[in-house]
Structures are given as C-alpha cells and as structure tokens.
Coordinates of N, CA, C and O in Angstrom, one line a residue:
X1149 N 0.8 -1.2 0.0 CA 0.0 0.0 0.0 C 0.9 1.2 0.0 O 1.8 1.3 0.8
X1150 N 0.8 2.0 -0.6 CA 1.5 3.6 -0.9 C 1.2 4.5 0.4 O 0.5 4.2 1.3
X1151 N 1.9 5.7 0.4 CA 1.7 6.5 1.0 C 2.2 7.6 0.7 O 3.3 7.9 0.2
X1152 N 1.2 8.5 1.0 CA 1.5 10.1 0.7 C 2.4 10.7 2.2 O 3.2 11.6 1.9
X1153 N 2.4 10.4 2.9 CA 3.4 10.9 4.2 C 4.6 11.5 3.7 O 5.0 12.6 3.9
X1154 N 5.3 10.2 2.7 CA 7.0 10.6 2.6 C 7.1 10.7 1.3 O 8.2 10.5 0.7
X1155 N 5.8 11.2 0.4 CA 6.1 12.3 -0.5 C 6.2 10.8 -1.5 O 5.8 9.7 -1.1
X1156 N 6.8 11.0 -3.0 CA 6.9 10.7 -4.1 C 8.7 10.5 -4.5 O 9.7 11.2 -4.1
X1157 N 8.8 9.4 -5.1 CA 10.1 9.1 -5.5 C 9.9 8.8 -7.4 O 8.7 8.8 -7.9
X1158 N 10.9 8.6 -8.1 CA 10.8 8.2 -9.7 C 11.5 6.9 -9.6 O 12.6 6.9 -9.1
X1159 N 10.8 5.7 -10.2 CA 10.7 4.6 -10.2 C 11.6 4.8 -12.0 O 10.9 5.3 -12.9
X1160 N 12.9 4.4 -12.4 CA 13.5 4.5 -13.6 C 13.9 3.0 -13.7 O 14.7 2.3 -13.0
X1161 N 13.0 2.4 -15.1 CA 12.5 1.2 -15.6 C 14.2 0.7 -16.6 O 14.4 1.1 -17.8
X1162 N 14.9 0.1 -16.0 CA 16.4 0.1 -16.2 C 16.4 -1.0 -18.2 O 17.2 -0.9 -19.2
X1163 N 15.2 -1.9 -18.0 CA 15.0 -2.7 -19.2 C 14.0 -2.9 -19.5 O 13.1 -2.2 -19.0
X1164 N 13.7 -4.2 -20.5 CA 12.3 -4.5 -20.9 C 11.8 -3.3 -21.9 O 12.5 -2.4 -22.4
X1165 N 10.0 -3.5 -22.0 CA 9.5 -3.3 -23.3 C 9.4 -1.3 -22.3 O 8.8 -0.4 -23.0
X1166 N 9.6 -1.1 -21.4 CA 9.8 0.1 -20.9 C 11.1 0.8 -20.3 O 11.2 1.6 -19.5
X1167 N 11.8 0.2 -21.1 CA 13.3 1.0 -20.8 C 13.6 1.9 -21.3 O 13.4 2.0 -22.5
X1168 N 14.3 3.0 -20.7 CA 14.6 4.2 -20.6 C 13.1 5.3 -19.9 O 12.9 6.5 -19.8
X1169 N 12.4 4.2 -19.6 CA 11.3 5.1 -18.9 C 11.4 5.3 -17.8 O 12.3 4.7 -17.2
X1170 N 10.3 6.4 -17.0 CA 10.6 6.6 -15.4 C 9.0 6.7 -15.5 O 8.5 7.0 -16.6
X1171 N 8.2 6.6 -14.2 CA 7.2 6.2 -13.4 C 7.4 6.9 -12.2 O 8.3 6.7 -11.4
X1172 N 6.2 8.1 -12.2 CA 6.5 8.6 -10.5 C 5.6 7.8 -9.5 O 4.6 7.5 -10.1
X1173 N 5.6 7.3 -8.4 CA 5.2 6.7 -7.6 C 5.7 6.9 -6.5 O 6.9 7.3 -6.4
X1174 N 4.4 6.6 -4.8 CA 4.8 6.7 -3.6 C 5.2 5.9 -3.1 O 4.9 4.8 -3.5
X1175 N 6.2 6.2 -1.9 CA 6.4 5.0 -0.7 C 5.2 4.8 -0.2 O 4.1 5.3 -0.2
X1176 N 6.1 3.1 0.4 CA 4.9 2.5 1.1 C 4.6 3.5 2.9 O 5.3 4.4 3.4
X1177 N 3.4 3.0 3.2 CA 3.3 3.2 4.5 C 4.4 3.2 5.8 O 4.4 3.8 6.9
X1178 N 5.4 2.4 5.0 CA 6.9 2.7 6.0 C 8.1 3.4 5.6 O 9.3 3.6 6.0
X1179 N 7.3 3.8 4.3 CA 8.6 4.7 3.9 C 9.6 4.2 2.9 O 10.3 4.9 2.3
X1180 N 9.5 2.8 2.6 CA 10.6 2.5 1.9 C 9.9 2.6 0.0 O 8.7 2.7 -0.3
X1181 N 11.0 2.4 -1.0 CA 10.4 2.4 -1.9 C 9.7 0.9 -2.1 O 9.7 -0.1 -1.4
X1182 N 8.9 1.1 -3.5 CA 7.9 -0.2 -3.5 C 9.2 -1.4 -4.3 O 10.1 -1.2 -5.2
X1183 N 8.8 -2.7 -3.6 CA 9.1 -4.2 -3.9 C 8.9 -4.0 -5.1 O 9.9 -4.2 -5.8
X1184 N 8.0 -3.9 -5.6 CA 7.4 -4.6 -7.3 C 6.1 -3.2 -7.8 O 5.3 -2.6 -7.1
X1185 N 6.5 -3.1 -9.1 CA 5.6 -2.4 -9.9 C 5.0 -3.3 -11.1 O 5.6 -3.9 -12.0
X1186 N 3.3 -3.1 -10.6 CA 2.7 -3.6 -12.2 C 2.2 -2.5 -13.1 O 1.4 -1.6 -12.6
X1187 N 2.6 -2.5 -14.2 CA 2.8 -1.2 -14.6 C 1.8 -1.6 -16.2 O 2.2 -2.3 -17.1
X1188 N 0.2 -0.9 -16.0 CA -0.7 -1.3 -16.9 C -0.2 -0.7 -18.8 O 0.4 0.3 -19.1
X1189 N -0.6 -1.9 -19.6 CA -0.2 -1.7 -20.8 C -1.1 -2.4 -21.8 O -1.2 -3.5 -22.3
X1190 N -1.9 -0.8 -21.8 CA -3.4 -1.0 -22.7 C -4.3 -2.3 -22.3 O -3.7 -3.3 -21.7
X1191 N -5.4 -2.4 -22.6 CA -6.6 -2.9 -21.7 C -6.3 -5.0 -20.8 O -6.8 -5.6 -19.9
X1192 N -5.8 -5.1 -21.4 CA -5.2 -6.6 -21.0 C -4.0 -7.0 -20.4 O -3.9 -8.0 -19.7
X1193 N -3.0 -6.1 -20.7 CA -1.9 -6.6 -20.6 C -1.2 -5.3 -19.2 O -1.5 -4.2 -19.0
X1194 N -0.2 -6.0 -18.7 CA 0.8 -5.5 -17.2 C 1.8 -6.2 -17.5 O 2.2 -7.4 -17.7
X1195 N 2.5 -4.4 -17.4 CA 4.5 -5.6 -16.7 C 4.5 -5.4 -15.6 O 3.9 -4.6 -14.8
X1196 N 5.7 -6.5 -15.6 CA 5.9 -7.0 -13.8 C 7.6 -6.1 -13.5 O 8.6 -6.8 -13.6
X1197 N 7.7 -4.8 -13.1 CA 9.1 -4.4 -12.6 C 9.5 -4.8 -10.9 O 8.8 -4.7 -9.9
X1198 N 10.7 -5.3 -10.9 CA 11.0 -5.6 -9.2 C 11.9 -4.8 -9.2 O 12.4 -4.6 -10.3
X1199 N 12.3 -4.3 -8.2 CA 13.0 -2.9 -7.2 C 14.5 -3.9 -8.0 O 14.5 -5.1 -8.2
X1200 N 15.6 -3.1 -8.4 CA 17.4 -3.1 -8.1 C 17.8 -2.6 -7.4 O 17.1 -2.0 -6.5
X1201 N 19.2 -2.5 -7.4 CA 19.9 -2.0 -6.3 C 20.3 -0.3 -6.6 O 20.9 0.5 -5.9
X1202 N 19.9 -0.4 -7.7 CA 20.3 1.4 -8.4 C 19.4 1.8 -7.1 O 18.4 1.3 -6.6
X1203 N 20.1 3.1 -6.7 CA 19.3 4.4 -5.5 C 19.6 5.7 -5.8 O 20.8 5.6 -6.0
X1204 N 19.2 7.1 -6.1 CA 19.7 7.8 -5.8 C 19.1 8.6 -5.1 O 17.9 8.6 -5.0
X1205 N 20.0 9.7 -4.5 CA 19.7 10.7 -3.5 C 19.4 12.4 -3.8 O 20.3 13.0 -4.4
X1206 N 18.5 13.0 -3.6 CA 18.7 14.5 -4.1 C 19.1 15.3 -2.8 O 19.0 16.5 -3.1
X1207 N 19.4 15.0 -1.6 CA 19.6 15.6 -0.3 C 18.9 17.0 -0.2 O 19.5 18.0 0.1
X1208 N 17.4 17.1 -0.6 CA 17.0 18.2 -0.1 C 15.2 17.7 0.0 O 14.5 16.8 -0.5
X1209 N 14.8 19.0 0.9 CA 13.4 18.7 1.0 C 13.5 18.2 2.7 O 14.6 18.1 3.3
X1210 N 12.4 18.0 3.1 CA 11.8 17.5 4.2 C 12.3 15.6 4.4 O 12.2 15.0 5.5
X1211 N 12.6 15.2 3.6 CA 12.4 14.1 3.4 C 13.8 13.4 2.2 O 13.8 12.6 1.3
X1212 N 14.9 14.2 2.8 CA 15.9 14.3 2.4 C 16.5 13.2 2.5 O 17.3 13.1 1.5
X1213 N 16.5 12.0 3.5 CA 17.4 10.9 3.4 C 16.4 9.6 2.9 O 16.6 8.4 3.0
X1214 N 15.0 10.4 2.1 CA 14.5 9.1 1.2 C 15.5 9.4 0.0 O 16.2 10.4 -0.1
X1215 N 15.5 8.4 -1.0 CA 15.9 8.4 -2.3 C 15.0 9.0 -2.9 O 13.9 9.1 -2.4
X1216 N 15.5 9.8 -4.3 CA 14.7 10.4 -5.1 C 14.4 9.8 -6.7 O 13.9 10.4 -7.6
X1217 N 14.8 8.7 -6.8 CA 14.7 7.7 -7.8 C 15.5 6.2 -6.9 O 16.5 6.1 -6.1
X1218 N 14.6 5.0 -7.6 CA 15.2 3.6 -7.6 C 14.7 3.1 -9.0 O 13.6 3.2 -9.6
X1219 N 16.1 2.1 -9.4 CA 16.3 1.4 -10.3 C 15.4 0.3 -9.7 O 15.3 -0.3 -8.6
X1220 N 14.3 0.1 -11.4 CA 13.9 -1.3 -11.6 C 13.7 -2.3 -12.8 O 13.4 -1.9 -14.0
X1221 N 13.8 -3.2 -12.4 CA 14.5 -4.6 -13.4 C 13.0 -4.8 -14.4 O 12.0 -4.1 -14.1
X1222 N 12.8 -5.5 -15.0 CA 11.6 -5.9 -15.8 C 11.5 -7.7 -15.6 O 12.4 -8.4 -16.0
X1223 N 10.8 -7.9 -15.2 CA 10.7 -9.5 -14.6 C 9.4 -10.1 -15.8 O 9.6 -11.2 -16.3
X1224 N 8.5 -9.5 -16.1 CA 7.7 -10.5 -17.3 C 6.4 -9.7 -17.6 O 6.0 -8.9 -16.7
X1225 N 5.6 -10.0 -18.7 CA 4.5 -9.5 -19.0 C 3.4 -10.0 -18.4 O 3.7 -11.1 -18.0
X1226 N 2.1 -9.8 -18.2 CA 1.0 -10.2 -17.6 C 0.3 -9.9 -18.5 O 0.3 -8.9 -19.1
X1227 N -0.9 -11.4 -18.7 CA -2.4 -10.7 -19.8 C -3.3 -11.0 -18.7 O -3.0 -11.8 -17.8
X1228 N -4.2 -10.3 -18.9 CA -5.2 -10.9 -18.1 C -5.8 -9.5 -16.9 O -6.7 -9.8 -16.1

C-alpha cells in the first residue's frame, strides 16, 4: 500500500519493453520504496518491474534521506 506521508520518489524502468522510462510513484506506508511495480499496458496486458539496487539521493526537501529515484528490473509481462 502507498503513501503520501514521505512524499513521491521516480521509479527508472532500467530494461524490458519500458526501458529508458521513469514512473513517479509513492512510498509504502513505512517509507521504503515499492518491492514490485505492475505497470498497466493497454486494456489486458501488465508488466511486472522488481526494485534493483540502483538508489539515488537528491539531499533536499523534508524528506531528504528518502531516495529520489530507484532502479527497476523488468521481470515479465501479464495478460489478463
């Protein structure tokens, strides 16, 4: 589940049929960024992104020691 508390991070889609894209999206309820993004693609179909180890930092703002983008991997498509 998301949360608006710790504000918004850019989720940057590293491969797959969405690479070189970025996705803004919130932390969860504890702050950290999200485990997995299913990321809709036209009426049937979802990709499956899981979190990497890419992080980066913009050190400003209220909410300065969240990252301000994480790298994610493309793991598989979904129909249905």
């Amino acid at each position: 589940m998301a949360s608006t508390e710790y504000g918004s991070y850019t989720a940057k889609l590293t491969d797959g049929p969405l690479e070189g894209r970025t996705v803004r999206t919130e932390f969860t309820d504890a702050g950290e960024p999200l485990a997995r993004l299913e990321i809709p693609a036209g009426s049937a179909k979802r990709y499956l992104y899981m979190r990497s180890s890419g992080v980066e930092y913009n050190g400003e703002g209220r909410n300065a020691a969240l990252p301000s983008a994480v790298d994610y991997r493309f793991i598989e498509a979904r129909l249905g």
